[in-house]
mmCIF file of C-alpha atoms in Angstrom:
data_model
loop_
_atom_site.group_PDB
_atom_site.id
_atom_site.type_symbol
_atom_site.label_atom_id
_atom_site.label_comp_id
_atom_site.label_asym_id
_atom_site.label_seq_id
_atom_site.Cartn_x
_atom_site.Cartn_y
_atom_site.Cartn_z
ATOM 1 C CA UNK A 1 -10.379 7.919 5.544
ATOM 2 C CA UNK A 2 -12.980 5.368 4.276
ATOM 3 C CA UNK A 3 -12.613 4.404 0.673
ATOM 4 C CA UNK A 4 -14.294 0.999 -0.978
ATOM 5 C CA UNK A 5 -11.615 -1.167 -2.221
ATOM 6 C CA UNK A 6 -12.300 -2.590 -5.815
ATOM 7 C CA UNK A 7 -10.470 -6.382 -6.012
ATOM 8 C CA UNK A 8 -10.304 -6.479 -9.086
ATOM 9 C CA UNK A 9 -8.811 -2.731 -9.776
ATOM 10 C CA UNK A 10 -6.361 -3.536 -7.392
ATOM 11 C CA UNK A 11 -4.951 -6.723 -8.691
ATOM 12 C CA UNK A 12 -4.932 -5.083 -11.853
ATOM 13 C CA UNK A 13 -1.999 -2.630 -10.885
ATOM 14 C CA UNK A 14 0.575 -4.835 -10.851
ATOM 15 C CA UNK A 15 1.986 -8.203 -12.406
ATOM 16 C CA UNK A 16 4.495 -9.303 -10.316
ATOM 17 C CA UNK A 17 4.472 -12.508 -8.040
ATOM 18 C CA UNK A 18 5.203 -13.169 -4.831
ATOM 19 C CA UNK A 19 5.320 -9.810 -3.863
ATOM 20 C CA UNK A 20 2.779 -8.875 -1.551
ATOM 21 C CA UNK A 21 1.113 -5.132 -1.894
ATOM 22 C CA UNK A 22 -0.592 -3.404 0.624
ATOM 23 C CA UNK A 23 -4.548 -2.350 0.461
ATOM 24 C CA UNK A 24 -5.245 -1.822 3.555
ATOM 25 C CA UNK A 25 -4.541 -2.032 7.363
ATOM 26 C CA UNK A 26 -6.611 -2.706 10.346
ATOM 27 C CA UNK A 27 -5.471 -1.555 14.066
ATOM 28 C CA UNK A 28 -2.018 -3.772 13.557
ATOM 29 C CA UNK A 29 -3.007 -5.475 10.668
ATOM 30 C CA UNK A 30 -2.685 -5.419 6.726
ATOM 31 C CA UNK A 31 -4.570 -6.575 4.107
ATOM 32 C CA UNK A 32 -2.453 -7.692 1.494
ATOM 33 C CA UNK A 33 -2.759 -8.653 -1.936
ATOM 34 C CA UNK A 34 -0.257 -10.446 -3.941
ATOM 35 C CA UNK A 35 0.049 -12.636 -7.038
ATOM 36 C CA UNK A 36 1.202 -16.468 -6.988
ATOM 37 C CA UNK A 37 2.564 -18.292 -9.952
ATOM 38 C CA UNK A 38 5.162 -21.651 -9.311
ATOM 39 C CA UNK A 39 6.847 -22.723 -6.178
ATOM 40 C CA UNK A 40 7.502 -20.324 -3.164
ATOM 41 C CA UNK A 41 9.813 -21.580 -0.560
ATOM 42 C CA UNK A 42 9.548 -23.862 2.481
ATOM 43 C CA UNK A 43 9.363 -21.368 5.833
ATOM 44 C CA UNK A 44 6.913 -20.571 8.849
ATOM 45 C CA UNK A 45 5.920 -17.752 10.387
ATOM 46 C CA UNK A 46 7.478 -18.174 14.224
ATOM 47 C CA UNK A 47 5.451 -15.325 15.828
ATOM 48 C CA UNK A 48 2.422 -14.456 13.238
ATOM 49 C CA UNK A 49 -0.800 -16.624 12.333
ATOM 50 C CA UNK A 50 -0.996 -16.205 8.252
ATOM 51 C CA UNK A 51 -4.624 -16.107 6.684
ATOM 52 C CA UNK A 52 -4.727 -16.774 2.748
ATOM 53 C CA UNK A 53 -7.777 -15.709 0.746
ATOM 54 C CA UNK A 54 -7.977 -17.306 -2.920
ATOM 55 C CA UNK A 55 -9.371 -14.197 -4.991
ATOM 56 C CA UNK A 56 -8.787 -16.344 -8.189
ATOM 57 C CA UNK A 57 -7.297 -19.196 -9.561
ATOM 58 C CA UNK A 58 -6.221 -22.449 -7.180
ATOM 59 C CA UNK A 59 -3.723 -22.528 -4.719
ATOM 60 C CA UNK A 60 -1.606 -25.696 -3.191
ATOM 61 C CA UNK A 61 -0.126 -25.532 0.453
ATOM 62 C CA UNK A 62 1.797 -28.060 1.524
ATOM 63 C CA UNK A 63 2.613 -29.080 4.757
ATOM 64 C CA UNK A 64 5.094 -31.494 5.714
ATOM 65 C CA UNK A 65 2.163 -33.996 6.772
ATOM 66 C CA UNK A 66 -0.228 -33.031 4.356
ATOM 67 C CA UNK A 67 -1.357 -31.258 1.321
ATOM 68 C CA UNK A 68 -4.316 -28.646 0.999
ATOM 69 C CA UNK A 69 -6.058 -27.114 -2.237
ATOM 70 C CA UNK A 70 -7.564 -23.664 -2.137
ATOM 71 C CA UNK A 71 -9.661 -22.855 -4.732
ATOM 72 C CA UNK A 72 -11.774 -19.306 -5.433
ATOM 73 C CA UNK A 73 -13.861 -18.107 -2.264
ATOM 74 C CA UNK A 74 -11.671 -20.618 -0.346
ATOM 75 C CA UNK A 75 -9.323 -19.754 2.715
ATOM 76 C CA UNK A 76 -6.610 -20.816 5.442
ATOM 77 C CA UNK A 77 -5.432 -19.703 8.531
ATOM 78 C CA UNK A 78 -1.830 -21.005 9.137
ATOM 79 C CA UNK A 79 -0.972 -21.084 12.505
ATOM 80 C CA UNK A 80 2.153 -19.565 13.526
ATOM 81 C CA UNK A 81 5.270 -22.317 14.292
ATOM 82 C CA UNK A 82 3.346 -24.104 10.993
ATOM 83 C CA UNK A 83 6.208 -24.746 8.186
ATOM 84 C CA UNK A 84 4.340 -24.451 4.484
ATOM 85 C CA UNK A 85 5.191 -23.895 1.068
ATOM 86 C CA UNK A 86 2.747 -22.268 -1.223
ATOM 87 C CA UNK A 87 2.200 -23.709 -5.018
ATOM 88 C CA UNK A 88 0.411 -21.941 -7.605
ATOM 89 C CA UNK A 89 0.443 -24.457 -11.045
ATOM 90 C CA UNK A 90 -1.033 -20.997 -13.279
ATOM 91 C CA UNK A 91 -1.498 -17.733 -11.675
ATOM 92 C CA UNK A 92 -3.433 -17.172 -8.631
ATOM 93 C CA UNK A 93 -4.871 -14.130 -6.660
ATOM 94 C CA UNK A 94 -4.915 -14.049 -3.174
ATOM 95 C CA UNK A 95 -5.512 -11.862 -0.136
ATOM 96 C CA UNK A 96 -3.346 -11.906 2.845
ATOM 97 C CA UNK A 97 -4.728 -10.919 6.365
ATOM 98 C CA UNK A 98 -1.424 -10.718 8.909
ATOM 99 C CA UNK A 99 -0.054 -8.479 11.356
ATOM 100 C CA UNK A 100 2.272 -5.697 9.969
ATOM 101 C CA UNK A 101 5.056 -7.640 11.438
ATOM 102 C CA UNK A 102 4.815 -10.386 9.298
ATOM 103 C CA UNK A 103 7.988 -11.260 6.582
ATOM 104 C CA UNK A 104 6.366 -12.590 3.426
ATOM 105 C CA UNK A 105 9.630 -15.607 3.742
ATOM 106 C CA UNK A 106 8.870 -15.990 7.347
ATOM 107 C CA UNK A 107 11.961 -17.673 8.859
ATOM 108 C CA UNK A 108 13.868 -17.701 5.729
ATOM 109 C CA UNK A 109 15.651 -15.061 3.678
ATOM 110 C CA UNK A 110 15.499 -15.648 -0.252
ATOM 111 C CA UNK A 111 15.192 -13.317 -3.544
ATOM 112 C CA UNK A 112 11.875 -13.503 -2.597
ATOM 113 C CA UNK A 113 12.105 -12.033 0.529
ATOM 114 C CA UNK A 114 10.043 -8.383 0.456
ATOM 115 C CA UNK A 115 10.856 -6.131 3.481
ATOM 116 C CA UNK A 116 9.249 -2.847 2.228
ATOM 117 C CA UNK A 117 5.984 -3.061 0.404
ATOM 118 C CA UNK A 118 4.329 -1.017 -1.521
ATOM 119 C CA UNK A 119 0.814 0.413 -0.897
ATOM 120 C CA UNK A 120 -2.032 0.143 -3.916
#
């Protein structure tokens, strides 16, 4: 079924970070969106490339070679094998495009680690 999606609704129904919600899926992807605030953990994604779209606010992902800002209307792919650690200073919003495979923790298992998401 098509339906328009409304951002701003969306990010509207929830308040919790780092856990990615679903809003959408194309063939075997999802579109994701989640809410960022502090210091996520160090991990890569060994078989999935990671896409990050900064709805709002400014995003920091750092590398262990480099750093890189994202601010609104900005965004990343991450290639898959690529270690990173998000940081969000005050609350960001941010899309996620990535297969359905993909573990919010990557390689890692934490509290934050999300296996089943919820849909919006």
């Amino acid at each position: 079924m098509m339906e328009k999606v409304n951002i701003e609704e969306k990010f509207s129904l929830f308040n919790d970070y780092w856990s990615p919600k679903i809003a959408g899926e194309i063939n075997d992807f999802q579109v994701k969106f989640v809410k960022l605030k502090d210091e996520f953990i160090w991990h890569m994604h060994e078989q999935e490339d990671e896409m990050f779209l900064i709805v709002k606010g400014k995003l920091l992902i750092k590398f262990r070679d480099k750093d890189v800002w994202l601010e609104e209307g900005e965004f990343l792919i991450i290639p898959k094998g690529v270690e990173h650690k998000p940081v969000a200073q005050e609350e960001v919003h941010a899309l996620l495009f990535e297969p359905k495979t993909t573990l919010n923790t990557g390689n890692q298992t934490s509290e934050k680690t999300r296996t089943n998401l919820q849909s919006l």
